[in-house]
Short mmCIF file of C-alpha atoms in Angstrom, two decimals:
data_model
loop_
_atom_site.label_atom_id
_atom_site.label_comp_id
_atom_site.label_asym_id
_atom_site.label_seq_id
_atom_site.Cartn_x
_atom_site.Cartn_y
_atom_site.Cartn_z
CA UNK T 1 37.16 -1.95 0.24
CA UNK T 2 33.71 -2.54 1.65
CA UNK T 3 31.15 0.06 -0.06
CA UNK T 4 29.38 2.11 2.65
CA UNK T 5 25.87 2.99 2.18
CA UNK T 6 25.07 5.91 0.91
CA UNK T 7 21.49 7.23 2.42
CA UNK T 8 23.15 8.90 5.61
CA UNK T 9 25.49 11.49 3.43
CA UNK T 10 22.94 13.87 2.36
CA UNK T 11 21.00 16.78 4.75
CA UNK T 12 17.46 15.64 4.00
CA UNK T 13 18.02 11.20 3.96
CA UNK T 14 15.76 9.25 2.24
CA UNK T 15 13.19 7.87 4.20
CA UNK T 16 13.10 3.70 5.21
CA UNK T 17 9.72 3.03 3.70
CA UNK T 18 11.42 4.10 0.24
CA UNK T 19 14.32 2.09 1.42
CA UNK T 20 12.81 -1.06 1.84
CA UNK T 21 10.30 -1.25 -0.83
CA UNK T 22 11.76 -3.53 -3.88
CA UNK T 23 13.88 -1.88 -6.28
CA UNK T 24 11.34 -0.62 -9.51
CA UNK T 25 11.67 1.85 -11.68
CA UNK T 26 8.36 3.51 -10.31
CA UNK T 27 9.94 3.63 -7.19
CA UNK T 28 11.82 7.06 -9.22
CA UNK T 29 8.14 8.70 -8.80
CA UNK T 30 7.45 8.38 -5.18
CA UNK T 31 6.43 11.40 -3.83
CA UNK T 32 9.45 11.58 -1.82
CA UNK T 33 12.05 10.85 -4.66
CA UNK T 34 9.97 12.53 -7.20
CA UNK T 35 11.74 15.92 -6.97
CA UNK T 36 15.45 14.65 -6.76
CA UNK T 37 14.84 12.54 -10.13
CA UNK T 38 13.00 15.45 -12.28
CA UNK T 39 16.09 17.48 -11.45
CA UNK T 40 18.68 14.91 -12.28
CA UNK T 41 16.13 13.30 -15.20
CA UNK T 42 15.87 16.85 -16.73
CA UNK T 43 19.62 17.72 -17.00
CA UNK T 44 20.18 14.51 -18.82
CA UNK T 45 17.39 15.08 -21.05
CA UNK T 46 19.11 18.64 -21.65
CA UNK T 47 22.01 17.30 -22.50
CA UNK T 48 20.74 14.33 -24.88
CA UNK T 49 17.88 16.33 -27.18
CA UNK T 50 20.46 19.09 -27.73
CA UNK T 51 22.98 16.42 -28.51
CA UNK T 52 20.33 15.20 -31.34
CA UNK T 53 18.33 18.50 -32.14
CA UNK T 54 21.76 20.04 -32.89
CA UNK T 55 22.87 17.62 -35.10
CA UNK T 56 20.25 17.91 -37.29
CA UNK T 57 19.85 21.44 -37.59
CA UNK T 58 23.98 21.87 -38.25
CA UNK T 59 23.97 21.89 -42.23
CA UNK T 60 20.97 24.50 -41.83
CA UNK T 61 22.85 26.48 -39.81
CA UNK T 62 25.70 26.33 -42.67
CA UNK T 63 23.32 26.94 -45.42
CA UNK T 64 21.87 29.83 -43.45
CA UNK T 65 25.21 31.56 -42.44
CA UNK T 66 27.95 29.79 -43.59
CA UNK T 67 30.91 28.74 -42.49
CA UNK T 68 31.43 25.17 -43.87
CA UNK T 69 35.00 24.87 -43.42
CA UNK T 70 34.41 25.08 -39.59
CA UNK T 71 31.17 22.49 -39.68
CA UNK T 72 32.99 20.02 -38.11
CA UNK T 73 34.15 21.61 -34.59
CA UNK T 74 30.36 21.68 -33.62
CA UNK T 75 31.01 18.71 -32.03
CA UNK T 76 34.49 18.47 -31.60
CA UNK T 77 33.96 21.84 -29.21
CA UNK T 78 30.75 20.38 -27.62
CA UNK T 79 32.63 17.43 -26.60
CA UNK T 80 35.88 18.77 -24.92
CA UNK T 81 33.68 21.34 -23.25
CA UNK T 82 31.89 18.58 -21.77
CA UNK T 83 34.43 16.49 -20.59
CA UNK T 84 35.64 19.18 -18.92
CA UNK T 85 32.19 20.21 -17.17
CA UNK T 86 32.06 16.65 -15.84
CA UNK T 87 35.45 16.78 -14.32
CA UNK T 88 34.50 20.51 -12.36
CA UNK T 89 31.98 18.24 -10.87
CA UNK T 90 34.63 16.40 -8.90
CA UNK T 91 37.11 19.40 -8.80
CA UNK T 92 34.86 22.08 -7.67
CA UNK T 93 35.51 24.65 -5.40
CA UNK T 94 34.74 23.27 -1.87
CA UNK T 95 32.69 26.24 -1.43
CA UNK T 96 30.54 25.63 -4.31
CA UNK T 97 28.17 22.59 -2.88
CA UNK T 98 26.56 19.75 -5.67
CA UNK T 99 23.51 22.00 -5.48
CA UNK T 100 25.57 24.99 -6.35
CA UNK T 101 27.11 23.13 -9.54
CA UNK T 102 23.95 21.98 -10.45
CA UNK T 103 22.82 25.76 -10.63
CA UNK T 104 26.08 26.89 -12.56
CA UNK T 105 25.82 23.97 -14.77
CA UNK T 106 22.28 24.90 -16.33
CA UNK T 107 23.11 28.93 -16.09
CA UNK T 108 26.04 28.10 -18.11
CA UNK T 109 24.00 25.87 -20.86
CA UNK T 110 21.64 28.78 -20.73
CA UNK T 111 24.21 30.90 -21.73
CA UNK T 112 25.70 28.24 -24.28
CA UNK T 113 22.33 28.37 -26.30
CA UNK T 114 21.21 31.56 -26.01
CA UNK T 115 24.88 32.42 -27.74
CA UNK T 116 24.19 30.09 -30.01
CA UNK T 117 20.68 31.23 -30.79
CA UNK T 118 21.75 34.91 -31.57
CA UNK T 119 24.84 33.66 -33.26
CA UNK T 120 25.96 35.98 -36.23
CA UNK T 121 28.59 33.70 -37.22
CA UNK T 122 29.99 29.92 -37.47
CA UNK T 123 32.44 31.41 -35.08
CA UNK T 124 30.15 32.81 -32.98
CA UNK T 125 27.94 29.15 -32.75
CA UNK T 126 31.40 27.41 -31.51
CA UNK T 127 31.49 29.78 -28.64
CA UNK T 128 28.45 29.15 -27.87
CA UNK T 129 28.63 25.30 -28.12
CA UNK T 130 31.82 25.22 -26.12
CA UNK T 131 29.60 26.97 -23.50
CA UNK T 132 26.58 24.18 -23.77
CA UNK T 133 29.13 21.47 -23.85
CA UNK T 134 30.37 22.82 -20.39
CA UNK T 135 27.27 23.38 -18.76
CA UNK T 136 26.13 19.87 -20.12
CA UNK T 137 29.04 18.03 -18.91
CA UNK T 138 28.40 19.49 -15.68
CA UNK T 139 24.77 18.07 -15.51
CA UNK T 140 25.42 14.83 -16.79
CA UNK T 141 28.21 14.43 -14.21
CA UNK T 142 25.97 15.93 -11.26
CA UNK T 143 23.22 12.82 -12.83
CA UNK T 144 25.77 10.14 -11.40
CA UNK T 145 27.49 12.26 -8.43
CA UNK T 146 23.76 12.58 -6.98
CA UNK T 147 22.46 9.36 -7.31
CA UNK T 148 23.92 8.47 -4.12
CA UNK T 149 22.39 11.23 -2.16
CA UNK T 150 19.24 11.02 -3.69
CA UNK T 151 18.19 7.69 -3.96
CA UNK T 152 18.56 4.75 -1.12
CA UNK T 153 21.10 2.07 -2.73
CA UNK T 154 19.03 -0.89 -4.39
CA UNK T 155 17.62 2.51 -6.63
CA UNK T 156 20.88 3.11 -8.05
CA UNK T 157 20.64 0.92 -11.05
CA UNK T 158 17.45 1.90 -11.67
CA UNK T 159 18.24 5.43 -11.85
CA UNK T 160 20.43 4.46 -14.34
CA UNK T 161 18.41 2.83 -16.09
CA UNK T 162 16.45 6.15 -16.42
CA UNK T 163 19.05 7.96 -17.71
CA UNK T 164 19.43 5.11 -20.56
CA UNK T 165 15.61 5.57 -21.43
CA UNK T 166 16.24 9.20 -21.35
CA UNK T 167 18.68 9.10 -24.06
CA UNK T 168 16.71 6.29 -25.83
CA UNK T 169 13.80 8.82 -26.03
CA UNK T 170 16.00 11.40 -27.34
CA UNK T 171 17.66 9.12 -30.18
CA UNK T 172 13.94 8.25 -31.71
CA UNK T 173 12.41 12.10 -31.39
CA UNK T 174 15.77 14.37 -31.45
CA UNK T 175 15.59 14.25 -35.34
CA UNK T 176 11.88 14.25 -35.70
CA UNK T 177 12.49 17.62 -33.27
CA UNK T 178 15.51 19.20 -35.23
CA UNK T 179 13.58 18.70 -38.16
CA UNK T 180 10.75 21.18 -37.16
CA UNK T 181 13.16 23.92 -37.23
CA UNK T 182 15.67 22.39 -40.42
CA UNK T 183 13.95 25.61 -42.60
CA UNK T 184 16.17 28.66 -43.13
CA UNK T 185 16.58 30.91 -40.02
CA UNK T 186 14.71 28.78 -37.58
CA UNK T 187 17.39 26.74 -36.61
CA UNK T 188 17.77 29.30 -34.13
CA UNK T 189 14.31 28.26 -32.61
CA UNK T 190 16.29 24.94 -31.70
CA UNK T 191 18.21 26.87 -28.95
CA UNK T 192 15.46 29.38 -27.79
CA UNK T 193 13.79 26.69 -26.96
CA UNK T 194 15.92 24.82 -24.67
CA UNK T 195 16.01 28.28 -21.99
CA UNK T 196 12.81 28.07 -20.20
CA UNK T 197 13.67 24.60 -19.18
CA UNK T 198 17.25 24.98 -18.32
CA UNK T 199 16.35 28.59 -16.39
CA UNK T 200 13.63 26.56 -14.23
CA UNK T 201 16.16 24.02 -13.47
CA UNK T 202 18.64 26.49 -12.11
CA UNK T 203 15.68 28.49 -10.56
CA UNK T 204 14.80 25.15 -8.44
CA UNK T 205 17.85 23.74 -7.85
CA UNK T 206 18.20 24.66 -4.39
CA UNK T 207 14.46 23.73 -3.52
CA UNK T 208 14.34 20.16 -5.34
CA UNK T 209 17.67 18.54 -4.65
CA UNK T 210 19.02 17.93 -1.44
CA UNK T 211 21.82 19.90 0.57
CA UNK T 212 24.92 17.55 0.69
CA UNK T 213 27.83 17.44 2.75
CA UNK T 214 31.18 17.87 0.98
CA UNK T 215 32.98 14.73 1.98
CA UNK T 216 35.94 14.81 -0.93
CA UNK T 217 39.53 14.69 0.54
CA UNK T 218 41.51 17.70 0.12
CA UNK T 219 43.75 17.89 -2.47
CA UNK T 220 44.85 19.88 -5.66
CA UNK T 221 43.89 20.31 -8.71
CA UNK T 222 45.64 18.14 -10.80
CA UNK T 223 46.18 20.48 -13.57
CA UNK T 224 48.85 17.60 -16.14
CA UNK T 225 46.53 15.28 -16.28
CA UNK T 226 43.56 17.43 -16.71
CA UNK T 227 45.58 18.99 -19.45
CA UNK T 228 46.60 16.21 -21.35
CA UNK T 229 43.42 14.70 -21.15
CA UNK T 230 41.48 17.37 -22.87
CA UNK T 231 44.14 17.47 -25.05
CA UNK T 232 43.61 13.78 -25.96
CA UNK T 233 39.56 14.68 -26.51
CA UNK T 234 40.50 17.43 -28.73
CA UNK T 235 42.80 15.34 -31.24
CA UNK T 236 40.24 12.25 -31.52
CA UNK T 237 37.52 14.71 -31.55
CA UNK T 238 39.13 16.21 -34.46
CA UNK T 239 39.74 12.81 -35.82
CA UNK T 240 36.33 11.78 -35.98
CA UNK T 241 35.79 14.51 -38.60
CA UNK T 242 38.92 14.27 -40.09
CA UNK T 243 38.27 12.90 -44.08
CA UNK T 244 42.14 12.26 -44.83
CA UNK T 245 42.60 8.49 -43.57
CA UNK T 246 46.27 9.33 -42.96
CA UNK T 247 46.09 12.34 -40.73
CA UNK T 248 43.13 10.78 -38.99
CA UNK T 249 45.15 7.59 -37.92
CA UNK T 250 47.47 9.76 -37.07
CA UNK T 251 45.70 11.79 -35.15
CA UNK T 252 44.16 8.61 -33.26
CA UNK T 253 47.28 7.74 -32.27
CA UNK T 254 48.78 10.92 -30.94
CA UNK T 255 45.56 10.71 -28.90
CA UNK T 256 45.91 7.70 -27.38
CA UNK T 257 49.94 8.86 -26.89
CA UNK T 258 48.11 11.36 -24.29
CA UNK T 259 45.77 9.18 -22.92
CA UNK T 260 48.78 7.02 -22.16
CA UNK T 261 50.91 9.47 -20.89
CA UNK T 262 47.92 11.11 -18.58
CA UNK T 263 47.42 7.54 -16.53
CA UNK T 264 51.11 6.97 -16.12
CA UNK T 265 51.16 10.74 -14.89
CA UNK T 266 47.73 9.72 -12.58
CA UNK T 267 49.43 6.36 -11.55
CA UNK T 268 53.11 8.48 -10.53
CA UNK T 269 51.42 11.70 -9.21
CA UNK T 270 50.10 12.66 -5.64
CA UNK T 271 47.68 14.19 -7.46
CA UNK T 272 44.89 12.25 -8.49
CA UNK T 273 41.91 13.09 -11.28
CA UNK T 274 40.55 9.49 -11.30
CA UNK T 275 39.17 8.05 -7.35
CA UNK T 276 42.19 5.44 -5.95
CA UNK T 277 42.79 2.23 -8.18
CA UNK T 278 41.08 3.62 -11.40
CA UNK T 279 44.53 3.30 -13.90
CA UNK T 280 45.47 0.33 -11.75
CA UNK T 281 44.23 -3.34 -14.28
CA UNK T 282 44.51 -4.75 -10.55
CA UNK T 283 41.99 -2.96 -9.01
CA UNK T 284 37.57 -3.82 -9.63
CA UNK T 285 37.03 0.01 -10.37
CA UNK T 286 39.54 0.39 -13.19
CA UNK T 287 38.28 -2.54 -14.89
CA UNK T 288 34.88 -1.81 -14.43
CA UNK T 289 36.09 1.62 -15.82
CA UNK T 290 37.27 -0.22 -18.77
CA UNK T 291 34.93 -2.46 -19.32
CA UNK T 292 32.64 1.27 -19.89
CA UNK T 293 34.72 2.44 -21.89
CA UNK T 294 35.35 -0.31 -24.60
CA UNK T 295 31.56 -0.80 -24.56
CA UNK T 296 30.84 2.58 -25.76
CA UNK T 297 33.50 2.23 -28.52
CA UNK T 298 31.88 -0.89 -30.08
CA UNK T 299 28.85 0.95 -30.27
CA UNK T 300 30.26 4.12 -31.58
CA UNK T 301 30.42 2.32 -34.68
CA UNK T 302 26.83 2.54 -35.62
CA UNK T 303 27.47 5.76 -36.76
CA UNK T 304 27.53 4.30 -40.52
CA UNK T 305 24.96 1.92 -40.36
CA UNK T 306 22.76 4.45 -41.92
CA UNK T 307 25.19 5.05 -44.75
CA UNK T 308 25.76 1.11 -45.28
CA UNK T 309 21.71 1.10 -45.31
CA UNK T 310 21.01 3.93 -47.91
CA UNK T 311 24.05 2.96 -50.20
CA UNK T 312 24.04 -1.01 -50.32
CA UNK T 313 20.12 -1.54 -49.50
CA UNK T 314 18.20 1.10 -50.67
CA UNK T 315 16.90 2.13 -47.36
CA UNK T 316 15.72 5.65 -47.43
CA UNK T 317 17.24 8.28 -45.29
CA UNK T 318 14.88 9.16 -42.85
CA UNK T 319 14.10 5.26 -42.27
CA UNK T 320 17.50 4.73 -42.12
CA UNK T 321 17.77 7.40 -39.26
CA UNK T 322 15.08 5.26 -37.34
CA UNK T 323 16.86 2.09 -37.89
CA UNK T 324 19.85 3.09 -36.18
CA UNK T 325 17.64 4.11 -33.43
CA UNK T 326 17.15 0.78 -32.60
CA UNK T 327 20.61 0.52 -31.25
CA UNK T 328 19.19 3.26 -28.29
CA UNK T 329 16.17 1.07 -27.87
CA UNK T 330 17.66 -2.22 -27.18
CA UNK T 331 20.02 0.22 -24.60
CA UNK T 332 16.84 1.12 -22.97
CA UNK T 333 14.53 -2.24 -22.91
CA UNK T 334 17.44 -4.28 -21.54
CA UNK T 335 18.25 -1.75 -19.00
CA UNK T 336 14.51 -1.86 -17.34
CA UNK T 337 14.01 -5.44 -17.53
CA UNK T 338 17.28 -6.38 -15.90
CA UNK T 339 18.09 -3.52 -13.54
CA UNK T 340 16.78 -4.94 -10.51
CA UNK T 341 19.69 -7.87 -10.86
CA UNK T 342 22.13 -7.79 -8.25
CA UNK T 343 25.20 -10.02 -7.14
CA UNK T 344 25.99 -13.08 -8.99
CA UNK T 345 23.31 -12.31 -11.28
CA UNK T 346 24.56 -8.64 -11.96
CA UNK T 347 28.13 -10.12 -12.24
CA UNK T 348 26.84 -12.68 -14.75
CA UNK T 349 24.97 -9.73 -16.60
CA UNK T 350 27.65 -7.96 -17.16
CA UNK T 351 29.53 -10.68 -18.94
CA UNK T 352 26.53 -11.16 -20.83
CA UNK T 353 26.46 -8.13 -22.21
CA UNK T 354 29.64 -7.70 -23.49
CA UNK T 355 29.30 -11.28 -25.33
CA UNK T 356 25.63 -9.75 -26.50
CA UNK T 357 26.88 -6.52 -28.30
CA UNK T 358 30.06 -8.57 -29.88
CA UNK T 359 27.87 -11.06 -31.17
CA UNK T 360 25.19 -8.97 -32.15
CA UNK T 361 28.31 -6.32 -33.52
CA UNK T 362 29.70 -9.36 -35.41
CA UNK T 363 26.98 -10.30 -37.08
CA UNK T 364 26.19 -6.92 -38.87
CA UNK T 365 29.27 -7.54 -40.68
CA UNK T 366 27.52 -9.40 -43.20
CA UNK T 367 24.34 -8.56 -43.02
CA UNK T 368 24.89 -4.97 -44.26
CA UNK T 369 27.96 -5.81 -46.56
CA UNK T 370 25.87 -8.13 -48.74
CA UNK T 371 24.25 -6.17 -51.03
CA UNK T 372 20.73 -5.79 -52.57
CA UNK T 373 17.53 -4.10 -51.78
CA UNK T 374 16.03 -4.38 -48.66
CA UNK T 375 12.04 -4.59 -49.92
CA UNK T 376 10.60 -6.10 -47.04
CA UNK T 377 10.44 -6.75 -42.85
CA UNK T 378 11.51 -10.38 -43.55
CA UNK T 379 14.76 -9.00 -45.56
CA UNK T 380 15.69 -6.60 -42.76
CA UNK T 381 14.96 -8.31 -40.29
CA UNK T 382 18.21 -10.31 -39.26
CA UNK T 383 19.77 -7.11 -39.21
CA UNK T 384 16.91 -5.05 -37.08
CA UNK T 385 17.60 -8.24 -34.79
CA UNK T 386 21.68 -7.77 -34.39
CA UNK T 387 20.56 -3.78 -34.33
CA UNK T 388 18.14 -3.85 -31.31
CA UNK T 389 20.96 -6.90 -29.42
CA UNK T 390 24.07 -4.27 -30.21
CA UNK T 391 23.15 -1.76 -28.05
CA UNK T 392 20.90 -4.60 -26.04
CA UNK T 393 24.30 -5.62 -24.53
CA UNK T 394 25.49 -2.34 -23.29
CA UNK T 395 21.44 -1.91 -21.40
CA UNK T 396 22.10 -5.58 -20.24
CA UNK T 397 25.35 -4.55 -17.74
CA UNK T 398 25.34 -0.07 -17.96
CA UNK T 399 23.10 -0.05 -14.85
CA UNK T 400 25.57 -2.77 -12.94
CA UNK T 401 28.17 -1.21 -13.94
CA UNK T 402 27.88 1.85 -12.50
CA UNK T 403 26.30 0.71 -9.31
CA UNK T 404 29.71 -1.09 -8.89
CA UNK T 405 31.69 2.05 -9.67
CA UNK T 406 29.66 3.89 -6.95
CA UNK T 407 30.40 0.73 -4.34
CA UNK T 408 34.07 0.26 -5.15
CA UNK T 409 34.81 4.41 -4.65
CA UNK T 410 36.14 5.27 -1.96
CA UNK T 411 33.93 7.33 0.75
CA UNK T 412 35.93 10.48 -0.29
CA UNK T 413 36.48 9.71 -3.72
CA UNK T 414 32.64 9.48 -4.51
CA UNK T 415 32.25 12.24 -7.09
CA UNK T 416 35.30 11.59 -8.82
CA UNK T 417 34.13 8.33 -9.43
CA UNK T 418 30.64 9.63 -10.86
CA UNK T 419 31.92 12.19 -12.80
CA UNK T 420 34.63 9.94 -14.65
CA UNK T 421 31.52 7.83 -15.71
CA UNK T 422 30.53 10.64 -17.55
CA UNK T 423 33.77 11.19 -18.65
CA UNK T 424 34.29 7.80 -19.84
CA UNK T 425 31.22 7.98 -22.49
CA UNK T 426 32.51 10.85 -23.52
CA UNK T 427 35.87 9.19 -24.66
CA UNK T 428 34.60 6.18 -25.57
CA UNK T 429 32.31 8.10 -28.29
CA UNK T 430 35.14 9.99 -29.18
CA UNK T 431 37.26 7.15 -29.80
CA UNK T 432 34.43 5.06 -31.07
CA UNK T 433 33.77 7.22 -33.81
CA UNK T 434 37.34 8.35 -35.37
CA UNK T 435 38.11 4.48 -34.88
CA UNK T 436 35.39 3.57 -36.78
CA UNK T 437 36.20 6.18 -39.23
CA UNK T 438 39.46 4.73 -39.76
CA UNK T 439 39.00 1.20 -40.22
CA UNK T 440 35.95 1.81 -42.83
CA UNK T 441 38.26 4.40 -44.86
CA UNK T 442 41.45 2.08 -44.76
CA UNK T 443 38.72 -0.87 -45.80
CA UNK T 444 38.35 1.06 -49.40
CA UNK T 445 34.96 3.28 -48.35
CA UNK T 446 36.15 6.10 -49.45
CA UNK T 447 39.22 4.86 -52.54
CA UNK T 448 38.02 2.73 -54.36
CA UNK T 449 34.66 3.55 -52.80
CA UNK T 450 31.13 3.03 -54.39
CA UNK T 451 29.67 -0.06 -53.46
CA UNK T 452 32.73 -2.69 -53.67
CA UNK T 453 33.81 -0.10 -51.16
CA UNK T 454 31.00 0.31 -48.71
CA UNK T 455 30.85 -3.64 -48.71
CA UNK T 456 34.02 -3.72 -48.00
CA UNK T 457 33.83 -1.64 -45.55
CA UNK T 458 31.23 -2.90 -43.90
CA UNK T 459 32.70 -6.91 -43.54
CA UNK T 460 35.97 -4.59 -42.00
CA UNK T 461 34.31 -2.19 -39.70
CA UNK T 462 31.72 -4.35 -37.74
CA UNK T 463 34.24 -7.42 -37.73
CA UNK T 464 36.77 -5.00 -35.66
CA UNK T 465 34.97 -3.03 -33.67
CA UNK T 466 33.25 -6.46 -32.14
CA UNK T 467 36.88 -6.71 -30.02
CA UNK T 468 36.76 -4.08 -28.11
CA UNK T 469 33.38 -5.37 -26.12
CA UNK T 470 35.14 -9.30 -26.51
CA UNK T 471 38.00 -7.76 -24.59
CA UNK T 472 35.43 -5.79 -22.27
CA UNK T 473 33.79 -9.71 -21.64
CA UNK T 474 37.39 -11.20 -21.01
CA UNK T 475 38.35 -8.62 -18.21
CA UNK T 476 34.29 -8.67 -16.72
CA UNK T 477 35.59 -12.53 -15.70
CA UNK T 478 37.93 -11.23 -13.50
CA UNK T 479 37.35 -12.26 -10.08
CA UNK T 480 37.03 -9.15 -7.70
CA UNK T 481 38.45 -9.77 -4.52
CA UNK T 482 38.13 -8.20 -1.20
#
């Protein structure tokens, strides 16, 4: 299928000059594209400092009010909520326009953290992040499904690239934010703040983004598959917290039972949740959807490196927080310098990519499993290298990516296609991090545990989770055809 160009499909098309200028970031800021990319730029930035503020202001909200034994479903909640809100982007009402969502979508994470900010209870704060996680989802699905209305097409990689820096931002300042209100009560500062900014963006909606034509085929709602989908997110969601190696592995796998069984209902059903070709390894769009996918699970994994660097190197916590950052930062420098690539070159970045974060994945193995104090830039080093390269690869090929997903979609499949990209981090974090989980606590980190444990944890962890992005490299060299 020949992708269509996507400048005629909103009310208000983006002008030629735009158009034909060459594709740079700065391009984003034009006075004509300047409204359209605050709009989209500040629901992602919603979504990623509350994704960071919140975690680090979680134990204070236990400490404050209590509720331990329901710490973990903070994020479990957050992200089945938003899974969901990305998918309402595609399955909307046809009476409720992009614009409209958009407007829903940050009334509804209004709501979410003004809950959360008067919360009385633990109980109480999951209501209210089930609430932000669906009014998030919704915004970071609405960043993708508008890029195509919003920006002429040699943009769309840099757009994306935006969104990477966005969350890049967020990794290296969320906890430097969260900790401003860690005292006591004032956790519930963390929320309050996030209203003006989400009410403004639901205030303009209408103004800054353009009116777009609903062009979606009309179908229903395919209820099975959105079922045992968020059924899947729940259980690996649940996983990821889940300190019993045994239930969480099994847990992982009744997941992946309903992940299974959703695309063989998607691939025999008239009723589709994914755009045409997405379950099908045939087809460019499914294995670019894959390719996403196992991407974000390598990377998932660097969820202990702060745990391997305060146990086995004697890196203090907050540095170790900052390290791990680097992972976001390679994301985001790789994404600007190569997001003007396109054809071969984006074909060939891709690959590279994939080989970059397995390498770089690879290589962490033993550089955190070998014990000893790290006293020095020379001694950390190597591993600030393989750090900054890990997420690298995923910057190198995330813009590409989803430029191709937008091209390969079908003309009335367009914002099921953008909101599964969405969708797709969302699993691929899920799965990331109870996979993770289970390999380091089968590789002795928690029985025998101490630091034969953590070592050998370590050598385990990053030495497995390198396949999934060698697997993503192995399907990125299949020829697309057509």
């Amino acid at each position: 299928m020949s992708p269509q160009s996507s400048a005629g499909r909103s009310a208000k098309p983006v002008p030629d000059p735009v158009a034909a200028q060459p594709p740079s970031v700065f391009r984003l800021f034009s006075r004509a594209l300047l409204p359209g990319t605050l709009m989209l730029g500040g629901g992602v930035t919603l979504f990623a400092v509350e994704t960071y503020v919140t975690a680090t202001v979680a134990p204070s909200i236990v400490r404050d009010i209590g509720g331990l034994e329901l710490f973990a479903w903070v994020t479990t909640l957050y992200v089945a909520a938003a899974v969901l809100g990305s998918m309402f982007v595609a399955l909307r009402p046809r009476a409720l326009g992009l614009r409209g969502v958009y407007t829903v979508g940050a009334l509804v994470f209004s709501a979410g953290s003004l809950i959360c900010a008067l919360a009385p209870s633990m109980a109480v704060v999951l209501l209210g992040r089930a609430v932000q996680g669906l009014g998030a989802g919704m915004l970071s699905g609405l960043a993708y499904a508008f890029i195509r209305h919003v920006y002429p097409e040699p943009l769309w990689r840099k757009a994306s690239t935006l969104y990477a820096a966005i969350w890049g931002v967020a990794t290296f300042l969320g906890p430097t934010a969260g900790g401003l209100f860690a005292d006591g009560s004032n956790w519930r500062h963390a929320f309050f703040v996030l209203l003006p900014p989400a009410l403004l963006m639901a205030a303009f909606a209408r103004r800054l983004l353009p009116a777009v034509l609903d062009d979606r085929a009309k179908d229903r709602t395919p209820l099975a598959q959105i079922g045992l989908l968020l059924s899947a997110v729940l259980l690996v969601s649940t996983a990821g917290t889940e300190a019993r190696p045994g239930v969480k592995a099994l847990l992982l796998t009744a997941s992946l039972a309903l992940t299974t069984a959703m695309v063989v209902v998607e691939r025999r059903g008239s009723t589709r949740l994914l755009p045409c070709g997405a379950v099908l390894i045939g087809q460019p769009i499914a294995r670019l959807y894959l390719i996403m996918a196992a991407l974000i699970v390598t990377v998932s994994s660097d969820v202990y490196i702060p745990y391997f660097l305060q146990t086995l190197h004697g890196v203090p916590p907050l540095m170790s927080g900052y390290l791990v950052a680097l992972v976001a930062l390679g994301w985001t420098l790789t994404a600007f310098f190569t997001g003007t690539l396109s054809g071969r070159r984006a074909v060939l970045a891709v690959t590279a990519g994939c080989v970059l974060e397995a390498g770089a994945t690879f290589a962490l193995a033993p550089l955190l499993a070998n014990g000893g104090p790290w006293d020095g830039l020379a001694v950390m080093a190597p591993a600030i290298l393989a750090m900054l390269l890990m997420g690298g690869g995923v910057g190198l090929c995330w813009a590409h990516l989803v430029a191709g997903v937008l091209k390969w979609a079908g003309e009335a499949e367009q914002d099921k296609a953008s909101a599964a990209i969405a969708t797709m981090q969302s699993l691929g974090g899920a799965f990331g991090a109870a996979l993770a989980g289970v390999i380091a606590n089968g590789a002795g980190l928690v029985d025998p545990g101490g630091i034969g444990g953590a070592q050998s944890a370590a050598y385990w962890l990053y030495g497995a989770m390198a396949v999934p992005a060698v697997l993503a490299a192995l399907v990125s060299l299949v020829p697309n055809r057509g």
